[in-house]
Amino acid sequence: MTAKVTLSFSDETIEEARRFAKREGLSLSAWMDQAAREKALREVFTAHAAAVSRAGLDLESAALADAEEAAQVDDLLFGGRPRAA
């Protein structure tokens, strides 16, 4: 479903948006929809990252440790040979 809305932009903003939309082969409406969706997702992911940071979680280190452990298990099980798919 698509909702029609009336928005106001500065002349500079709308011209830049038109230029970017044309460059990407999109209508202005489609480009603005995509830009708004991307901004909303950035806000959600930024808030999530801040919450993880406040909680003191270090997910990157945990993921790297998991990958290292998996590599060690693979080496023990397969002796450096590639696994069968």
mmCIF file of N, CA and C in Angstrom:
data_model
loop_
_atom_site.group_PDB
_atom_site.id
_atom_site.type_symbol
_atom_site.label_atom_id
_atom_site.label_comp_id
_atom_site.label_asym_id
_atom_site.label_seq_id
_atom_site.Cartn_x
_atom_site.Cartn_y
_atom_site.Cartn_z
ATOM 1 N N MET A 1 0.839 -1.172 0.000
ATOM 2 C CA MET A 1 0.000 0.000 0.000
ATOM 3 C C MET A 1 0.887 1.240 0.000
ATOM 4 N N THR A 2 0.490 2.244 -0.713
ATOM 5 C CA THR A 2 1.247 3.471 -0.814
ATOM 6 C C THR A 2 0.411 4.622 -0.291
ATOM 7 N N ALA A 3 1.005 5.448 0.543
ATOM 8 C CA ALA A 3 0.317 6.627 1.062
ATOM 9 C C ALA A 3 0.849 7.862 0.353
ATOM 10 N N LYS A 4 -0.044 8.729 -0.034
ATOM 11 C CA LYS A 4 0.362 10.000 -0.636
ATOM 12 C C LYS A 4 0.437 11.028 0.478
ATOM 13 N N VAL A 5 1.565 11.756 0.519
ATOM 14 C CA VAL A 5 1.764 12.792 1.530
ATOM 15 C C VAL A 5 2.322 14.035 0.864
ATOM 16 N N THR A 6 2.131 15.149 1.497
ATOM 17 C CA THR A 6 2.693 16.399 1.014
ATOM 18 C C THR A 6 3.849 16.763 1.921
ATOM 19 N N LEU A 7 5.005 16.965 1.344
ATOM 20 C CA LEU A 7 6.208 17.318 2.097
ATOM 21 C C LEU A 7 6.807 18.584 1.503
ATOM 22 N N SER A 8 7.539 19.318 2.302
ATOM 23 C CA SER A 8 8.236 20.511 1.822
ATOM 24 C C SER A 8 9.725 20.328 2.026
ATOM 25 N N PHE A 9 10.493 20.657 0.983
ATOM 26 C CA PHE A 9 11.946 20.555 1.028
ATOM 27 C C PHE A 9 12.546 21.859 0.536
ATOM 28 N N SER A 10 13.753 22.140 0.946
ATOM 29 C CA SER A 10 14.449 23.301 0.394
ATOM 30 C C SER A 10 14.743 23.021 -1.076
ATOM 31 N N ASP A 11 14.905 24.074 -1.847
ATOM 32 C CA ASP A 11 15.213 23.912 -3.273
ATOM 33 C C ASP A 11 16.481 23.086 -3.467
ATOM 34 N N GLU A 12 17.482 23.337 -2.650
ATOM 35 C CA GLU A 12 18.752 22.608 -2.760
ATOM 36 C C GLU A 12 18.549 21.118 -2.497
ATOM 37 N N THR A 13 17.811 20.781 -1.451
ATOM 38 C CA THR A 13 17.580 19.380 -1.104
ATOM 39 C C THR A 13 16.835 18.647 -2.207
ATOM 40 N N ILE A 14 15.789 19.265 -2.734
ATOM 41 C CA ILE A 14 14.995 18.574 -3.746
ATOM 42 C C ILE A 14 15.782 18.404 -5.036
ATOM 43 N N GLU A 15 16.607 19.372 -5.390
ATOM 44 C CA GLU A 15 17.429 19.233 -6.591
ATOM 45 C C GLU A 15 18.460 18.115 -6.427
ATOM 46 N N GLU A 16 19.071 18.030 -5.263
ATOM 47 C CA GLU A 16 20.024 16.939 -5.009
ATOM 48 C C GLU A 16 19.311 15.593 -5.061
ATOM 49 N N ALA A 17 18.137 15.517 -4.450
ATOM 50 C CA ALA A 17 17.376 14.272 -4.459
ATOM 51 C C ALA A 17 17.009 13.874 -5.886
ATOM 52 N N ARG A 18 16.601 14.832 -6.691
ATOM 53 C CA ARG A 18 16.273 14.532 -8.092
ATOM 54 C C ARG A 18 17.504 14.015 -8.835
ATOM 55 N N ARG A 19 18.650 14.637 -8.582
ATOM 56 C CA ARG A 19 19.887 14.213 -9.240
ATOM 57 C C ARG A 19 20.270 12.787 -8.841
ATOM 58 N N PHE A 20 20.188 12.500 -7.556
ATOM 59 C CA PHE A 20 20.529 11.149 -7.089
ATOM 60 C C PHE A 20 19.539 10.120 -7.627
ATOM 61 N N ALA A 21 18.251 10.462 -7.632
ATOM 62 C CA ALA A 21 17.238 9.545 -8.147
ATOM 63 C C ALA A 21 17.497 9.235 -9.615
ATOM 64 N N LYS A 22 17.787 10.253 -10.393
ATOM 65 C CA LYS A 22 18.060 10.059 -11.822
ATOM 66 C C LYS A 22 19.289 9.179 -12.017
ATOM 67 N N ARG A 23 20.340 9.458 -11.244
ATOM 68 C CA ARG A 23 21.575 8.680 -11.348
ATOM 69 C C ARG A 23 21.332 7.198 -11.056
ATOM 70 N N GLU A 24 20.417 6.927 -10.124
ATOM 71 C CA GLU A 24 20.130 5.541 -9.745
ATOM 72 C C GLU A 24 18.985 4.938 -10.548
ATOM 73 N N GLY A 25 18.437 5.700 -11.490
ATOM 74 C CA GLY A 25 17.369 5.184 -12.329
ATOM 75 C C GLY A 25 16.052 4.994 -11.598
ATOM 76 N N LEU A 26 15.816 5.814 -10.585
ATOM 77 C CA LEU A 26 14.599 5.713 -9.788
ATOM 78 C C LEU A 26 13.754 6.965 -9.961
ATOM 79 N N SER A 27 12.466 6.817 -9.705
ATOM 80 C CA SER A 27 11.633 8.008 -9.632
ATOM 81 C C SER A 27 12.009 8.757 -8.354
ATOM 82 N N LEU A 28 11.666 10.027 -8.303
ATOM 83 C CA LEU A 28 11.939 10.804 -7.095
ATOM 84 C C LEU A 28 11.238 10.181 -5.890
ATOM 85 N N SER A 29 9.997 9.747 -6.070
ATOM 86 C CA SER A 29 9.250 9.130 -4.967
ATOM 87 C C SER A 29 9.939 7.863 -4.468
ATOM 88 N N ALA A 30 10.371 7.019 -5.403
ATOM 89 C CA ALA A 30 11.040 5.771 -5.011
ATOM 90 C C ALA A 30 12.351 6.063 -4.295
ATOM 91 N N TRP A 31 13.095 7.063 -4.791
ATOM 92 C CA TRP A 31 14.372 7.403 -4.157
ATOM 93 C C TRP A 31 14.139 7.944 -2.755
ATOM 94 N N MET A 32 13.141 8.821 -2.589
ATOM 95 C CA MET A 32 12.847 9.388 -1.270
ATOM 96 C C MET A 32 12.371 8.297 -0.309
ATOM 97 N N ASP A 33 11.578 7.354 -0.800
ATOM 98 C CA ASP A 33 11.116 6.238 0.024
ATOM 99 C C ASP A 33 12.314 5.425 0.516
ATOM 100 N N GLN A 34 13.225 5.124 -0.412
ATOM 101 C CA GLN A 34 14.424 4.354 -0.060
ATOM 102 C C GLN A 34 15.291 5.129 0.927
ATOM 103 N N ALA A 35 15.478 6.425 0.697
ATOM 104 C CA ALA A 35 16.307 7.239 1.583
ATOM 105 C C ALA A 35 15.708 7.291 2.994
ATOM 106 N N ALA A 36 14.406 7.453 3.088
ATOM 107 C CA ALA A 36 13.752 7.496 4.400
ATOM 108 C C ALA A 36 13.866 6.157 5.117
ATOM 109 N N ARG A 37 13.682 5.064 4.362
ATOM 110 C CA ARG A 37 13.798 3.729 4.962
ATOM 111 C C ARG A 37 15.218 3.489 5.469
ATOM 112 N N GLU A 38 16.227 3.861 4.669
ATOM 113 C CA GLU A 38 17.619 3.681 5.083
ATOM 114 C C GLU A 38 17.935 4.499 6.334
ATOM 115 N N LYS A 39 17.436 5.719 6.397
ATOM 116 C CA LYS A 39 17.647 6.568 7.576
ATOM 117 C C LYS A 39 17.013 5.926 8.804
ATOM 118 N N ALA A 40 15.797 5.420 8.664
ATOM 119 C CA ALA A 40 15.116 4.775 9.787
ATOM 120 C C ALA A 40 15.907 3.561 10.275
ATOM 121 N N LEU A 41 16.416 2.752 9.339
ATOM 122 C CA LEU A 41 17.205 1.577 9.728
ATOM 123 C C LEU A 41 18.507 1.980 10.418
ATOM 124 N N ARG A 42 19.152 3.042 9.925
ATOM 125 C CA ARG A 42 20.374 3.527 10.590
ATOM 126 C C ARG A 42 20.072 3.929 12.027
ATOM 127 N N GLU A 43 18.930 4.597 12.229
ATOM 128 C CA GLU A 43 18.547 5.007 13.586
ATOM 129 C C GLU A 43 18.352 3.786 14.486
ATOM 130 N N VAL A 44 17.677 2.763 13.978
ATOM 131 C CA VAL A 44 17.433 1.550 14.758
ATOM 132 C C VAL A 44 18.757 0.856 15.084
ATOM 133 N N PHE A 45 19.616 0.692 14.072
ATOM 134 C CA PHE A 45 20.887 0.009 14.309
ATOM 135 C C PHE A 45 21.800 0.807 15.235
ATOM 136 N N THR A 46 21.783 2.128 15.125
ATOM 137 C CA THR A 46 22.583 2.968 16.019
ATOM 138 C C THR A 46 22.095 2.829 17.457
ATOM 139 N N ALA A 47 20.784 2.829 17.640
ATOM 140 C CA ALA A 47 20.225 2.658 18.984
ATOM 141 C C ALA A 47 20.576 1.285 19.546
ATOM 142 N N HIS A 48 20.517 0.264 18.696
ATOM 143 C CA HIS A 48 20.864 -1.094 19.142
ATOM 144 C C HIS A 48 22.338 -1.161 19.554
ATOM 145 N N ALA A 49 23.204 -0.591 18.732
ATOM 146 C CA ALA A 49 24.636 -0.602 19.048
ATOM 147 C C ALA A 49 24.906 0.135 20.358
ATOM 148 N N ALA A 50 24.210 1.238 20.587
ATOM 149 C CA ALA A 50 24.387 1.979 21.835
ATOM 150 C C ALA A 50 23.926 1.146 23.028
ATOM 151 N N ALA A 51 22.816 0.426 22.869
ATOM 152 C CA ALA A 51 22.315 -0.416 23.958
ATOM 153 C C ALA A 51 23.295 -1.549 24.267
ATOM 154 N N VAL A 52 23.843 -2.143 23.224
ATOM 155 C CA VAL A 52 24.826 -3.215 23.415
ATOM 156 C C VAL A 52 26.056 -2.663 24.121
ATOM 157 N N SER A 53 26.491 -1.491 23.711
ATOM 158 C CA SER A 53 27.654 -0.865 24.330
ATOM 159 C C SER A 53 27.394 -0.545 25.803
ATOM 160 N N ARG A 54 26.218 0.022 26.093
ATOM 161 C CA ARG A 54 25.870 0.339 27.487
ATOM 162 C C ARG A 54 25.812 -0.918 28.345
ATOM 163 N N ALA A 55 25.416 -2.028 27.750
ATOM 164 C CA ALA A 55 25.320 -3.284 28.496
ATOM 165 C C ALA A 55 26.691 -3.908 28.727
ATOM 166 N N GLY A 56 27.706 -3.330 28.085
ATOM 167 C CA GLY A 56 29.061 -3.832 28.278
ATOM 168 C C GLY A 56 29.360 -5.086 27.488
ATOM 169 N N LEU A 57 28.563 -5.352 26.473
ATOM 170 C CA LEU A 57 28.777 -6.545 25.663
ATOM 171 C C LEU A 57 29.806 -6.251 24.575
ATOM 172 N N ASP A 58 30.671 -7.182 24.345
ATOM 173 C CA ASP A 58 31.667 -7.045 23.284
ATOM 174 C C ASP A 58 31.398 -8.156 22.277
ATOM 175 N N LEU A 59 30.396 -7.936 21.434
ATOM 176 C CA LEU A 59 29.968 -8.967 20.494
ATOM 177 C C LEU A 59 31.016 -9.266 19.438
ATOM 178 N N GLU A 60 31.785 -8.260 19.049
ATOM 179 C CA GLU A 60 32.818 -8.485 18.032
ATOM 180 C C GLU A 60 33.878 -9.446 18.550
ATOM 181 N N SER A 61 34.330 -9.245 19.769
ATOM 182 C CA SER A 61 35.337 -10.145 20.341
ATOM 183 C C SER A 61 34.780 -11.555 20.497
ATOM 184 N N ALA A 62 33.516 -11.653 20.901
ATOM 185 C CA ALA A 62 32.902 -12.970 21.052
ATOM 186 C C ALA A 62 32.801 -13.676 19.705
ATOM 187 N N ALA A 63 32.436 -12.939 18.666
ATOM 188 C CA ALA A 63 32.333 -13.538 17.334
ATOM 189 C C ALA A 63 33.702 -13.975 16.824
ATOM 190 N N LEU A 64 34.718 -13.164 17.055
ATOM 191 C CA LEU A 64 36.075 -13.542 16.634
ATOM 192 C C LEU A 64 36.563 -14.769 17.393
ATOM 193 N N ALA A 65 36.257 -14.850 18.671
ATOM 194 C CA ALA A 65 36.644 -16.023 19.464
ATOM 195 C C ALA A 65 35.925 -17.269 18.961
ATOM 196 N N ASP A 66 34.635 -17.137 18.622
ATOM 197 C CA ASP A 66 33.882 -18.271 18.071
ATOM 198 C C ASP A 66 34.497 -18.739 16.755
ATOM 199 N N ALA A 67 34.866 -17.809 15.892
ATOM 200 C CA ALA A 67 35.465 -18.160 14.600
ATOM 201 C C ALA A 67 36.810 -18.863 14.801
ATOM 202 N N GLU A 68 37.585 -18.393 15.755
ATOM 203 C CA GLU A 68 38.880 -19.024 16.045
ATOM 204 C C GLU A 68 38.680 -20.437 16.581
ATOM 205 N N GLU A 69 37.704 -20.595 17.458
ATOM 206 C CA GLU A 69 37.406 -21.926 18.003
ATOM 207 C C GLU A 69 36.943 -22.871 16.894
ATOM 208 N N ALA A 70 36.100 -22.404 16.000
ATOM 209 C CA ALA A 70 35.636 -23.229 14.877
ATOM 210 C C ALA A 70 36.805 -23.630 13.985
ATOM 211 N N ALA A 71 37.734 -22.714 13.757
ATOM 212 C CA ALA A 71 38.910 -23.014 12.934
ATOM 213 C C ALA A 71 39.772 -24.077 13.605
ATOM 214 N N GLN A 72 39.919 -23.998 14.917
ATOM 215 C CA GLN A 72 40.703 -24.999 15.645
ATOM 216 C C GLN A 72 40.045 -26.373 15.564
ATOM 217 N N VAL A 73 38.730 -26.411 15.703
ATOM 218 C CA VAL A 73 38.008 -27.685 15.609
ATOM 219 C C VAL A 73 38.152 -28.250 14.203
ATOM 220 N N ASP A 74 37.992 -27.406 13.189
ATOM 221 C CA ASP A 74 38.181 -27.860 11.807
ATOM 222 C C ASP A 74 39.572 -28.425 11.604
ATOM 223 N N ASP A 75 40.573 -27.761 12.142
ATOM 224 C CA ASP A 75 41.959 -28.219 11.984
ATOM 225 C C ASP A 75 42.146 -29.580 12.651
ATOM 226 N N LEU A 76 41.557 -29.752 13.843
ATOM 227 C CA LEU A 76 41.663 -31.038 14.528
ATOM 228 C C LEU A 76 40.923 -32.150 13.785
ATOM 229 N N LEU A 77 39.738 -31.829 13.284
ATOM 230 C CA LEU A 77 38.932 -32.840 12.619
ATOM 231 C C LEU A 77 39.399 -33.135 11.194
ATOM 232 N N PHE A 78 39.831 -32.115 10.490
ATOM 233 C CA PHE A 78 40.145 -32.277 9.072
ATOM 234 C C PHE A 78 41.615 -32.081 8.739
ATOM 235 N N GLY A 79 42.436 -31.800 9.736
ATOM 236 C CA GLY A 79 43.869 -31.677 9.521
ATOM 237 C C GLY A 79 44.246 -30.675 8.445
ATOM 238 N N GLY A 80 43.503 -29.575 8.361
ATOM 239 C CA GLY A 80 43.833 -28.549 7.370
ATOM 240 C C GLY A 80 43.249 -28.803 5.999
ATOM 241 N N ARG A 81 42.641 -30.008 5.804
ATOM 242 C CA ARG A 81 41.987 -30.289 4.525
ATOM 243 C C ARG A 81 40.651 -29.586 4.469
ATOM 244 N N PRO A 82 40.199 -29.168 3.309
ATOM 245 C CA PRO A 82 38.877 -28.544 3.225
ATOM 246 C C PRO A 82 37.779 -29.544 3.535
ATOM 247 N N ARG A 83 36.715 -29.071 4.175
ATOM 248 C CA ARG A 83 35.575 -29.910 4.492
ATOM 249 C C ARG A 83 34.792 -30.201 3.216
ATOM 250 N N ALA A 84 34.140 -31.357 3.210
ATOM 251 C CA ALA A 84 33.226 -31.670 2.097
ATOM 252 C C ALA A 84 31.976 -30.819 2.276
ATOM 253 N N ALA A 85 31.432 -30.347 1.163
ATOM 254 C CA ALA A 85 30.236 -29.485 1.233
ATOM 255 C C ALA A 85 29.003 -30.245 1.572
#
